[in-house]
């Protein structure tokens, strides 16, 4: 009869061990019993970049990278993108279930009431240089919020956790919009609380002299879809950062600022910015084949292609492509789109990309939409961070109450020098010469 266990023989000692398997995994700590002698620390597993290590048990987001599946709390991303709103999806991620009408109304109302930030935050924003990267401004201002809410440190208190969760979901768009306004030298626009979540965000971004800014409903909905698609993606680099920093029991503002910093990198949330720079560098459809050759030669990477877990078309990329079409009908066609379409066409046929299972990811088209909305490339990772705030918080909340979570502390394989004596600086040249000779 099959049993849920793994039998391992340690060939150094000839000993056999039986390790239980639960939910398709063995516990890495079960390896520690395998020792060559009593002084041995015990066997470890070595897994740089966590390629095959589950660090949590989670009920939030499910991804099947080979089949191109993404679900939040069991609901397919395609259905949420079609039917839901960002705030409803955020509720789903945080609480685990879709809200009733009353629950949704209360949730939206509470988030809306938290959209304002302290006036001192405005002055903090003003202190940045005129050309400061908006993502740097967002990361810093989110961290600064912890100083306005010292109570946020009471992470053991469920009510406090929920207040900070609402504050963060509500205030990040305000900080994001102000970072943009600062970079343009425009006055900051206060939240307009009779507008919806994305409508208010667009108003804070683009309102000028008009008494009331009402966004085009197509663009408002497109942003809603983009926000839903970006709301969570299980244990990626920034979610792991959120959980890892949160595991030290710091306040959620500091943890979320660290998660946003992880998102800033070009291999993660900065990829859509990199895609646009790449498309601009290619410049013309006729230059696409030559660029693909450079990619295949290992000279450059095709930004917006490839994914650590999707080895199939990223389901979000499919939806974003449709969203792009609706946006371009309002804003006019982005001239870089033709280059993107040609790149995708060639790459999907080319053996280099096919054999490595490199497909367009969510960032390949999102940047084109953001550009069509009039956003500078520096704002692209910021646009990713706004909705991902809900996902980071859902991951953080789950981690805080998980009885198995401890402070994150990976092991290392130490390969450095054995103990040696300190050499005074005046003798180092002589010691070095002796060791070379
Ligand atoms: C996302 C990413 C970091 C995943 O990396 P990964 O899972 O570690 O994949 P690997 O780096 O092991 O790549 C496997 C192979 O595909 C190649 N590859 C991966 N992504 C590539 C890309 N975008 N362009 C060209 N080649 C790529 C690698 O060079 C490697 O080839 P090799 O086997 O000949 O050495 C990577 O695909 C990438 O850098 N993509 C571009 C950045 C991007 O769009 N990021 C957004 C993610 S949402």
Tab-separated table of C-alpha atoms and ligand atoms in Angstrom:
chain	number	residue	atom	x	y	z
A	1	UNK	CA	0.000	0.000	0.000
A	2	UNK	CA	1.279	3.480	-0.848
A	3	UNK	CA	2.163	5.613	2.175
A	4	UNK	CA	2.678	9.351	2.272
A	5	UNK	CA	6.337	9.174	3.130
A	6	UNK	CA	9.774	9.273	1.591
A	7	UNK	CA	12.432	6.697	2.409
A	8	UNK	CA	15.949	8.060	2.164
A	9	UNK	CA	19.246	6.252	2.588
A	10	UNK	CA	22.183	8.375	3.694
A	11	UNK	CA	25.055	6.734	1.823
A	12	UNK	CA	27.613	8.348	4.137
A	13	UNK	CA	26.363	6.197	7.001
A	14	UNK	CA	24.156	3.574	5.343
A	15	UNK	CA	21.279	4.651	7.599
A	16	UNK	CA	17.748	4.774	6.252
A	17	UNK	CA	15.169	7.347	7.289
A	18	UNK	CA	11.459	7.690	6.641
A	19	UNK	CA	10.253	11.265	6.153
A	20	UNK	CA	6.517	12.047	6.196
A	21	UNK	CA	5.054	13.797	3.144
A	22	UNK	CA	2.245	16.312	3.788
A	23	UNK	CA	0.572	18.368	1.046
A	24	UNK	CA	3.188	17.173	-1.436
A	25	UNK	CA	6.190	18.281	0.609
A	26	UNK	CA	8.694	16.954	3.097
A	27	UNK	CA	9.781	19.182	5.941
A	28	UNK	CA	13.320	20.450	5.410
A	29	UNK	CA	13.909	20.231	9.171
A	30	UNK	CA	13.286	16.454	8.999
A	31	UNK	CA	16.591	16.229	7.123
A	32	UNK	CA	18.442	17.456	10.203
A	33	UNK	CA	18.244	14.047	11.870
A	34	UNK	CA	20.640	12.777	9.174
A	35	UNK	CA	24.085	13.123	10.729
A	36	UNK	CA	27.445	11.503	10.118
A	37	UNK	CA	28.293	11.722	13.836
A	38	UNK	CA	26.866	13.201	17.022
A	39	UNK	CA	28.659	16.555	16.443
A	40	UNK	CA	27.306	16.955	12.934
A	41	UNK	CA	24.780	19.820	12.573
A	42	UNK	CA	22.620	17.622	10.349
A	43	UNK	CA	21.759	17.635	6.660
A	44	UNK	CA	20.403	20.820	5.106
A	45	UNK	CA	18.818	21.475	1.727
A	46	UNK	CA	20.441	24.124	-0.473
A	47	UNK	CA	17.945	26.139	-2.475
A	48	UNK	CA	19.136	29.571	-3.614
A	49	UNK	CA	16.214	31.725	-4.795
A	50	UNK	CA	13.744	29.204	-3.269
A	51	UNK	CA	13.298	27.371	-6.561
A	52	UNK	CA	11.763	24.359	-4.835
A	53	UNK	CA	11.098	25.424	-1.283
A	54	UNK	CA	7.628	26.233	0.050
A	55	UNK	CA	8.028	28.734	2.869
A	56	UNK	CA	4.345	28.993	3.831
A	57	UNK	CA	1.010	27.228	3.748
A	58	UNK	CA	-1.314	29.710	2.102
A	59	UNK	CA	-4.968	29.868	1.071
A	60	UNK	CA	-4.782	33.132	-0.868
A	61	UNK	CA	-3.579	32.699	-4.440
A	62	UNK	CA	-3.188	29.619	-6.611
A	63	UNK	CA	-0.946	29.530	-9.666
A	64	UNK	CA	-0.412	26.613	-12.017
A	65	UNK	CA	2.398	27.962	-14.172
A	66	UNK	CA	2.405	25.102	-16.645
A	67	UNK	CA	-1.303	25.444	-17.387
A	68	UNK	CA	-1.419	29.257	-17.178
A	69	UNK	CA	-3.872	29.329	-14.253
A	70	UNK	CA	-4.204	32.125	-11.706
A	71	UNK	CA	-6.921	32.160	-9.026
A	72	UNK	CA	-7.520	34.376	-6.002
A	73	UNK	CA	-9.176	32.399	-3.184
A	74	UNK	CA	-10.289	29.884	-5.837
A	75	UNK	CA	-11.851	32.408	-8.228
A	76	UNK	CA	-10.316	32.429	-11.747
A	77	UNK	CA	-8.592	35.708	-12.603
A	78	UNK	CA	-10.543	35.873	-15.879
A	79	UNK	CA	-13.891	35.957	-14.011
A	80	UNK	CA	-12.676	38.543	-11.518
A	81	UNK	CA	-11.310	40.758	-14.315
A	82	UNK	CA	-14.657	40.487	-16.087
A	83	UNK	CA	-17.058	40.851	-13.141
A	84	UNK	CA	-15.340	42.334	-10.100
A	85	UNK	CA	-13.940	45.677	-8.991
A	86	UNK	CA	-10.543	46.261	-7.451
A	87	UNK	CA	-11.938	46.969	-3.971
A	88	UNK	CA	-14.151	43.877	-4.066
A	89	UNK	CA	-11.115	41.808	-5.125
A	90	UNK	CA	-9.077	43.390	-2.336
A	91	UNK	CA	-11.808	42.359	0.129
A	92	UNK	CA	-11.701	38.824	-1.261
A	93	UNK	CA	-7.921	38.643	-0.850
A	94	UNK	CA	-7.986	40.025	2.691
A	95	UNK	CA	-11.025	38.174	4.083
A	96	UNK	CA	-11.079	35.040	1.931
A	97	UNK	CA	-14.667	35.356	0.684
A	98	UNK	CA	-16.520	37.646	-1.697
A	99	UNK	CA	-18.435	40.291	0.284
A	100	UNK	CA	-22.212	40.567	0.569
A	101	UNK	CA	-23.708	43.817	-0.692
A	102	UNK	CA	-23.682	45.279	2.832
A	103	UNK	CA	-20.117	44.163	3.537
A	104	UNK	CA	-18.897	45.638	0.263
A	105	UNK	CA	-20.648	48.964	0.863
A	106	UNK	CA	-19.107	49.210	4.354
A	107	UNK	CA	-15.642	48.229	3.049
A	108	UNK	CA	-15.722	50.761	0.198
A	109	UNK	CA	-16.978	53.441	2.579
A	110	UNK	CA	-14.206	52.797	5.086
A	111	UNK	CA	-11.439	52.691	2.480
A	112	UNK	CA	-12.785	55.917	0.990
A	113	UNK	CA	-12.711	57.658	4.377
A	114	UNK	CA	-9.000	56.842	4.774
A	115	UNK	CA	-7.747	58.295	1.485
A	116	UNK	CA	-6.409	61.538	2.968
A	117	UNK	CA	-2.887	61.745	4.382
A	118	UNK	CA	-1.480	64.055	7.049
A	119	UNK	CA	-0.398	67.448	5.699
A	120	UNK	CA	3.150	66.744	6.873
A	121	UNK	CA	3.305	63.953	4.304
A	122	UNK	CA	2.763	66.601	1.648
A	123	UNK	CA	5.744	68.528	2.958
A	124	UNK	CA	7.782	65.329	2.980
A	125	UNK	CA	6.894	64.843	-0.691
A	126	UNK	CA	7.851	68.428	-1.468
A	127	UNK	CA	11.323	67.809	-0.073
A	128	UNK	CA	12.223	65.436	-2.922
A	129	UNK	CA	14.202	66.736	-5.894
A	130	UNK	CA	12.133	67.723	-8.917
A	131	UNK	CA	13.401	64.668	-10.846
A	132	UNK	CA	13.103	62.100	-8.017
A	133	UNK	CA	11.929	58.689	-9.225
A	134	UNK	CA	8.267	58.337	-8.143
A	135	UNK	CA	8.897	54.796	-6.920
A	136	UNK	CA	11.613	56.067	-4.574
A	137	UNK	CA	9.127	58.662	-3.341
A	138	UNK	CA	6.431	56.024	-2.818
A	139	UNK	CA	8.743	53.653	-0.935
A	140	UNK	CA	9.938	56.471	1.337
A	141	UNK	CA	6.524	57.977	1.981
A	142	UNK	CA	4.951	54.596	2.802
A	143	UNK	CA	7.748	54.002	5.329
A	144	UNK	CA	7.183	57.511	6.693
A	145	UNK	CA	3.509	56.700	7.373
A	146	UNK	CA	4.634	54.427	10.221
A	147	UNK	CA	5.744	57.547	12.091
A	148	UNK	CA	2.209	58.946	11.851
A	149	UNK	CA	0.618	55.761	13.178
A	150	UNK	CA	2.809	54.517	16.034
A	151	UNK	CA	-0.069	52.256	17.150
A	152	UNK	CA	0.544	50.193	14.004
A	153	UNK	CA	3.269	48.397	15.959
A	154	UNK	CA	0.529	46.563	17.869
A	155	UNK	CA	0.460	43.865	15.249
A	156	UNK	CA	-0.923	41.303	17.719
A	157	UNK	CA	-4.189	43.218	17.891
A	158	UNK	CA	-6.628	42.154	15.146
A	159	UNK	CA	-8.496	45.466	15.150
A	160	UNK	CA	-5.271	47.461	14.756
A	161	UNK	CA	-4.162	45.206	11.910
A	162	UNK	CA	-7.455	45.853	10.121
A	163	UNK	CA	-7.294	49.641	10.561
A	164	UNK	CA	-3.764	49.751	9.149
A	165	UNK	CA	-4.828	47.468	6.295
A	166	UNK	CA	-7.605	49.883	5.317
A	167	UNK	CA	-5.334	52.890	5.714
A	168	UNK	CA	-2.680	51.402	3.463
A	169	UNK	CA	-5.080	50.352	0.691
A	170	UNK	CA	-6.629	53.835	0.826
A	171	UNK	CA	-3.497	55.982	1.149
A	172	UNK	CA	-1.073	54.328	-1.270
A	173	UNK	CA	-2.971	55.745	-4.315
A	174	UNK	CA	-2.788	59.230	-2.780
A	175	UNK	CA	0.971	58.919	-2.225
A	176	UNK	CA	1.382	57.468	-5.729
A	177	UNK	CA	-0.543	60.301	-7.384
A	178	UNK	CA	1.346	62.916	-5.410
A	179	UNK	CA	4.683	61.388	-6.410
A	180	UNK	CA	3.568	61.869	-10.021
A	181	UNK	CA	2.334	65.435	-9.457
A	182	UNK	CA	5.640	66.277	-7.812
A	183	UNK	CA	7.633	64.974	-10.760
A	184	UNK	CA	5.570	67.199	-13.082
A	185	UNK	CA	5.700	70.247	-10.838
A	186	UNK	CA	1.900	70.218	-10.546
A	187	UNK	CA	0.016	71.052	-7.328
A	188	UNK	CA	-1.086	68.005	-5.362
A	189	UNK	CA	-4.763	67.111	-5.740
A	190	UNK	CA	-6.675	65.967	-2.663
A	191	UNK	CA	-8.845	62.845	-2.831
A	192	UNK	CA	-12.396	63.319	-4.088
A	193	UNK	CA	-14.392	60.860	-2.051
A	194	UNK	CA	-17.538	60.780	-4.153
A	195	UNK	CA	-15.520	59.129	-6.936
A	196	UNK	CA	-14.759	55.430	-7.211
A	197	UNK	CA	-11.325	54.007	-6.331
A	198	UNK	CA	-9.813	54.294	-9.812
A	199	UNK	CA	-11.845	57.410	-10.718
A	200	UNK	CA	-10.466	59.173	-7.646
A	201	UNK	CA	-6.947	58.029	-8.483
A	202	UNK	CA	-7.241	59.390	-12.035
A	203	UNK	CA	-8.588	62.658	-10.608
A	204	UNK	CA	-5.605	62.966	-8.217
A	205	UNK	CA	-3.309	62.295	-11.165
A	206	UNK	CA	-4.774	64.452	-13.908
A	207	UNK	CA	-7.103	67.116	-12.517
A	208	UNK	CA	-5.903	70.614	-13.336
A	209	UNK	CA	-8.121	73.731	-13.223
A	210	UNK	CA	-11.490	72.017	-13.668
A	211	UNK	CA	-13.693	72.056	-10.528
A	212	UNK	CA	-14.372	68.357	-10.927
A	213	UNK	CA	-12.439	65.774	-12.909
A	214	UNK	CA	-14.450	62.891	-14.274
A	215	UNK	CA	-12.382	60.201	-15.968
A	216	UNK	CA	-13.490	58.477	-19.158
A	217	UNK	CA	-15.442	55.405	-17.932
A	218	UNK	CA	-13.519	53.149	-20.355
A	219	UNK	CA	-10.198	54.236	-18.837
A	220	UNK	CA	-11.594	53.978	-15.306
A	221	UNK	CA	-12.694	50.394	-15.989
A	222	UNK	CA	-9.402	49.534	-17.753
A	223	UNK	CA	-7.486	50.660	-14.675
A	224	UNK	CA	-9.851	48.644	-12.498
A	225	UNK	CA	-9.009	45.540	-14.583
A	226	UNK	CA	-5.270	46.249	-14.396
A	227	UNK	CA	-5.548	46.660	-10.630
A	228	UNK	CA	-7.435	43.351	-10.282
A	229	UNK	CA	-4.802	41.538	-12.362
A	230	UNK	CA	-1.961	42.948	-10.265
A	231	UNK	CA	-3.551	42.497	-6.833
A	232	UNK	CA	-1.653	39.348	-5.807
A	233	UNK	CA	0.684	36.723	-7.164
A	234	UNK	CA	1.475	34.427	-4.211
A	235	UNK	CA	5.055	34.085	-2.941
A	236	UNK	CA	6.936	36.266	-5.424
A	237	UNK	CA	9.942	38.416	-4.527
A	238	UNK	CA	7.960	41.311	-3.014
A	239	UNK	CA	5.382	39.130	-1.213
A	240	UNK	CA	8.238	37.127	0.294
A	241	UNK	CA	9.869	40.414	1.307
A	242	UNK	CA	6.595	41.508	2.944
A	243	UNK	CA	6.310	38.253	4.873
A	244	UNK	CA	9.985	38.150	5.726
A	245	UNK	CA	10.101	41.715	7.055
A	246	UNK	CA	6.709	41.228	8.733
A	247	UNK	CA	8.036	38.121	10.469
A	248	UNK	CA	10.204	40.416	12.609
A	249	UNK	CA	6.908	41.924	13.892
A	250	UNK	CA	7.660	45.387	12.564
A	251	UNK	CA	4.653	47.589	11.668
A	252	UNK	CA	2.962	46.968	8.269
A	253	UNK	CA	4.014	50.361	6.837
A	254	UNK	CA	7.708	49.487	7.225
A	255	UNK	CA	7.123	45.973	5.892
A	256	UNK	CA	5.134	47.242	2.918
A	257	UNK	CA	7.779	49.812	2.115
A	258	UNK	CA	10.301	46.940	1.921
A	259	UNK	CA	7.950	44.957	-0.302
A	260	UNK	CA	7.594	47.976	-2.598
A	261	UNK	CA	11.400	48.240	-2.736
A	262	UNK	CA	11.546	44.610	-3.886
A	263	UNK	CA	8.948	45.396	-6.537
A	264	UNK	CA	11.053	48.315	-7.837
A	265	UNK	CA	13.708	46.026	-9.359
A	266	UNK	CA	13.745	45.525	-13.140
A	267	UNK	CA	13.360	41.751	-12.784
A	268	UNK	CA	10.080	42.230	-10.884
A	269	UNK	CA	7.740	45.255	-11.006
A	270	UNK	CA	10.231	47.391	-12.855
A	271	UNK	CA	9.935	45.129	-15.888
A	272	UNK	CA	7.133	47.117	-17.551
A	273	UNK	CA	9.344	50.205	-17.416
A	274	UNK	CA	12.137	48.125	-18.959
A	275	UNK	CA	9.738	46.901	-21.692
A	276	UNK	CA	8.944	50.458	-22.753
A	277	UNK	CA	12.608	51.445	-22.775
A	278	UNK	CA	13.321	48.350	-24.871
A	279	UNK	CA	10.514	49.118	-27.369
A	280	UNK	CA	11.730	52.716	-27.660
A	281	UNK	CA	15.282	51.461	-28.217
A	282	UNK	CA	14.109	49.123	-31.002
A	283	UNK	CA	12.328	52.139	-32.451
A	284	UNK	CA	10.889	50.535	-35.597
A	285	UNK	CA	9.211	47.270	-36.590
A	286	UNK	CA	11.999	46.690	-39.148
A	287	UNK	CA	14.586	46.508	-36.345
A	288	UNK	CA	12.757	43.700	-34.503
A	289	UNK	CA	14.533	40.704	-36.149
A	290	UNK	CA	17.977	42.190	-35.389
A	291	UNK	CA	16.946	42.755	-31.760
A	292	UNK	CA	15.700	39.172	-31.442
A	293	UNK	CA	19.120	38.003	-32.671
A	294	UNK	CA	20.798	40.063	-29.925
A	295	UNK	CA	18.498	38.417	-27.370
A	296	UNK	CA	19.361	34.952	-28.675
A	297	UNK	CA	23.054	35.841	-28.557
A	298	UNK	CA	22.657	36.481	-24.828
A	299	UNK	CA	23.509	40.164	-25.288
A	300	UNK	CA	20.177	41.477	-23.939
A	301	UNK	CA	17.011	40.034	-22.414
A	302	UNK	CA	13.628	40.326	-24.013
A	303	UNK	CA	11.955	42.318	-21.274
A	304	UNK	CA	8.348	41.335	-20.499
A	305	UNK	CA	9.079	37.757	-21.541
A	306	UNK	CA	9.636	34.782	-19.293
A	307	UNK	CA	8.458	34.118	-15.784
A	308	UNK	CA	9.723	32.131	-12.853
A	309	UNK	CA	6.456	30.198	-12.513
A	310	UNK	CA	4.532	30.628	-15.787
A	311	UNK	CA	5.953	28.302	-18.373
A	312	UNK	CA	2.913	29.041	-20.512
A	313	UNK	CA	1.139	32.226	-21.649
A	314	UNK	CA	0.649	34.398	-18.521
A	315	UNK	CA	-3.199	34.492	-18.168
A	316	UNK	CA	-2.937	38.127	-17.110
A	317	UNK	CA	-1.121	39.028	-20.343
A	318	UNK	CA	-4.065	37.688	-22.346
A	319	UNK	CA	-6.561	39.899	-20.474
A	320	UNK	CA	-4.257	42.918	-20.609
A	321	UNK	CA	-3.985	42.631	-24.362
A	322	UNK	CA	-7.793	42.990	-24.634
A	323	UNK	CA	-7.760	45.865	-22.138
A	324	UNK	CA	-5.094	47.592	-24.233
A	325	UNK	CA	-7.388	47.499	-27.257
A	326	UNK	CA	-10.217	49.218	-25.336
A	327	UNK	CA	-7.821	51.870	-23.995
A	328	UNK	CA	-6.334	52.603	-27.419
A	329	UNK	CA	-9.840	53.201	-28.788
A	330	UNK	CA	-10.081	56.143	-26.388
A	331	UNK	CA	-6.489	57.395	-26.352
A	332	UNK	CA	-5.413	56.519	-29.877
A	333	UNK	CA	-3.026	53.726	-30.811
A	334	UNK	CA	0.328	53.621	-29.065
A	335	UNK	CA	2.932	53.625	-31.876
A	336	UNK	CA	5.080	51.174	-29.909
A	337	UNK	CA	2.276	48.600	-30.046
A	338	UNK	CA	3.261	47.501	-33.551
A	339	UNK	CA	6.803	46.792	-32.371
A	340	UNK	CA	5.435	44.829	-29.393
A	341	UNK	CA	3.093	42.768	-31.581
A	342	UNK	CA	5.885	41.952	-34.031
A	343	UNK	CA	8.248	41.000	-31.179
A	344	UNK	CA	5.609	38.698	-29.747
A	345	UNK	CA	4.865	37.148	-33.139
A	346	UNK	CA	8.521	36.358	-33.860
A	347	UNK	CA	9.304	35.210	-30.331
A	348	UNK	CA	6.339	32.824	-30.159
A	349	UNK	CA	7.567	31.085	-33.315
A	350	UNK	CA	11.266	31.088	-32.559
A	351	UNK	CA	12.913	27.911	-31.268
A	352	UNK	CA	14.990	29.847	-28.675
A	353	UNK	CA	11.869	31.135	-26.919
A	354	UNK	CA	9.680	28.084	-27.535
A	355	UNK	CA	12.220	25.619	-26.107
A	356	UNK	CA	12.724	27.790	-23.014
A	357	UNK	CA	8.959	28.276	-22.607
A	358	UNK	CA	9.329	32.049	-22.722
A	359	UNK	CA	5.954	33.720	-23.215
A	360	UNK	CA	4.837	37.331	-22.726
A	361	UNK	CA	4.192	38.125	-19.076
A	362	UNK	CA	1.871	40.708	-17.508
A	363	UNK	CA	4.414	43.485	-17.978
A	364	UNK	CA	4.696	43.133	-21.718
A	365	UNK	CA	1.491	45.082	-22.418
A	366	UNK	CA	0.769	46.941	-19.170
A	367	UNK	CA	3.437	49.556	-19.922
A	368	UNK	CA	1.851	50.352	-23.288
A	369	UNK	CA	-1.459	51.034	-21.532
A	370	UNK	CA	0.174	53.223	-18.897
A	371	UNK	CA	1.951	55.169	-21.614
A	372	UNK	CA	-1.326	55.622	-23.514
A	373	UNK	CA	-2.817	57.033	-20.284
A	374	UNK	CA	-0.067	59.659	-20.394
A	375	UNK	CA	2.097	58.262	-17.602
A	376	UNK	CA	5.882	58.603	-17.647
A	377	UNK	CA	7.765	55.278	-17.409
A	378	UNK	CA	8.909	56.057	-13.876
A	379	UNK	CA	5.284	55.726	-12.775
A	380	UNK	CA	4.897	52.167	-14.103
A	381	UNK	CA	6.189	50.289	-11.040
A	382	UNK	CA	4.126	52.679	-8.915
A	383	UNK	CA	1.024	51.616	-10.852
A	384	UNK	CA	1.909	48.019	-9.986
A	385	UNK	CA	2.436	48.816	-6.303
A	386	UNK	CA	-1.002	50.432	-5.829
A	387	UNK	CA	-3.072	47.251	-6.309
A	388	UNK	CA	-0.366	44.895	-5.032
A	389	UNK	CA	-0.793	46.637	-1.674
A	390	UNK	CA	-3.898	44.461	-1.110
A	391	UNK	CA	-1.964	41.283	-1.930
A	392	UNK	CA	0.985	42.201	0.287
A	393	UNK	CA	-1.394	42.895	3.155
A	394	UNK	CA	-3.289	39.627	2.629
A	395	UNK	CA	0.056	37.770	2.725
A	396	UNK	CA	1.173	39.708	5.801
A	397	UNK	CA	-2.131	39.134	7.653
A	398	UNK	CA	-1.992	35.410	6.916
A	399	UNK	CA	1.616	35.236	8.123
A	400	UNK	CA	0.987	37.117	11.375
A	401	UNK	CA	-1.678	34.672	12.594
A	402	UNK	CA	0.048	31.532	11.278
A	403	UNK	CA	1.159	29.553	14.359
A	404	UNK	CA	4.021	28.052	12.339
A	405	UNK	CA	5.540	31.373	11.308
A	406	UNK	CA	8.710	32.440	13.061
A	407	UNK	CA	11.160	35.180	12.215
A	408	UNK	CA	12.493	34.411	8.724
A	409	UNK	CA	16.058	33.233	8.996
A	410	UNK	CA	17.524	31.141	6.180
A	411	UNK	CA	20.564	28.962	6.720
A	412	UNK	CA	23.787	29.225	4.734
A	413	UNK	CA	26.502	26.870	3.572
A	414	UNK	CA	29.620	28.519	4.933
A	415	UNK	CA	32.529	28.140	2.498
A	416	UNK	CA	34.867	30.842	3.846
A	417	UNK	CA	38.141	30.679	5.760
A	418	UNK	CA	38.658	28.629	8.878
A	419	UNK	CA	39.602	30.534	12.016
A	420	UNK	CA	42.752	32.632	11.542
A	421	UNK	CA	44.542	35.282	13.597
A	422	UNK	CA	44.133	39.013	13.071
A	423	UNK	CA	47.155	40.528	11.269
A	424	UNK	CA	48.123	44.115	12.215
A	425	UNK	CA	47.962	46.384	9.149
A	426	UNK	CA	51.737	47.042	9.005
A	427	UNK	CA	52.424	43.317	8.701
A	428	UNK	CA	49.782	42.498	6.075
A	429	UNK	CA	51.946	43.159	2.995
A	430	UNK	CA	54.627	40.818	4.321
A	431	UNK	CA	52.098	38.120	5.208
A	432	UNK	CA	50.485	38.457	1.772
A	433	UNK	CA	53.857	38.219	0.000
A	434	UNK	CA	54.719	35.121	2.026
A	435	UNK	CA	51.412	33.466	1.146
A	436	UNK	CA	51.875	34.206	-2.612
A	437	UNK	CA	55.448	32.888	-2.547
B	1	LIG	C1	11.267	36.686	-15.064
B	1	LIG	C2	12.664	36.033	-15.065
B	1	LIG	C3	13.531	36.781	-14.038
B	1	LIG	C4	12.518	34.557	-14.679
B	1	LIG	O1	13.784	34.042	-14.598
B	1	LIG	P1	14.115	32.519	-14.257
B	1	LIG	O2	12.902	31.778	-13.881
B	1	LIG	O3	15.226	32.574	-13.273
B	1	LIG	O4	14.560	31.946	-15.654
B	1	LIG	P2	16.049	31.698	-16.096
B	1	LIG	O5	16.849	32.951	-15.902
B	1	LIG	O6	16.510	30.441	-15.448
B	1	LIG	O7	15.857	31.469	-17.654
B	1	LIG	C5	15.852	30.208	-18.314
B	1	LIG	C6	16.455	30.391	-19.698
B	1	LIG	O8	15.660	31.337	-20.451
B	1	LIG	C7	16.429	32.482	-20.790
B	1	LIG	N1	15.580	33.655	-20.542
B	1	LIG	C8	14.739	33.848	-19.498
B	1	LIG	N2	14.089	35.005	-19.643
B	1	LIG	C9	14.533	35.538	-20.816
B	1	LIG	C10	14.222	36.736	-21.498
B	1	LIG	N3	13.323	37.597	-21.015
B	1	LIG	N4	14.850	36.996	-22.671
B	1	LIG	C11	15.749	36.112	-23.169
B	1	LIG	N5	16.082	34.959	-22.558
B	1	LIG	C12	15.484	34.686	-21.391
B	1	LIG	C13	17.611	32.468	-19.849
B	1	LIG	O9	18.726	33.147	-20.424
B	1	LIG	C14	17.845	30.992	-19.699
B	1	LIG	O10	18.483	30.525	-20.873
B	1	LIG	P3	19.622	29.391	-20.788
B	1	LIG	O11	18.903	28.187	-20.269
B	1	LIG	O12	20.132	29.272	-22.161
B	1	LIG	O13	20.645	29.930	-19.818
B	1	LIG	C15	13.291	36.134	-16.479
B	1	LIG	O14	12.522	35.429	-17.409
B	1	LIG	C16	13.514	37.571	-16.920
B	1	LIG	O15	14.513	38.191	-16.555
B	1	LIG	N6	12.556	38.131	-17.731
B	1	LIG	C17	12.643	39.494	-18.159
B	1	LIG	C18	12.212	40.414	-17.043
B	1	LIG	C19	10.711	40.392	-16.822
B	1	LIG	O16	9.935	40.518	-17.760
B	1	LIG	N7	10.306	40.280	-15.547
B	1	LIG	C20	8.906	40.360	-15.158
B	1	LIG	C21	8.427	39.147	-14.489
B	1	LIG	S1	6.674	39.340	-14.158
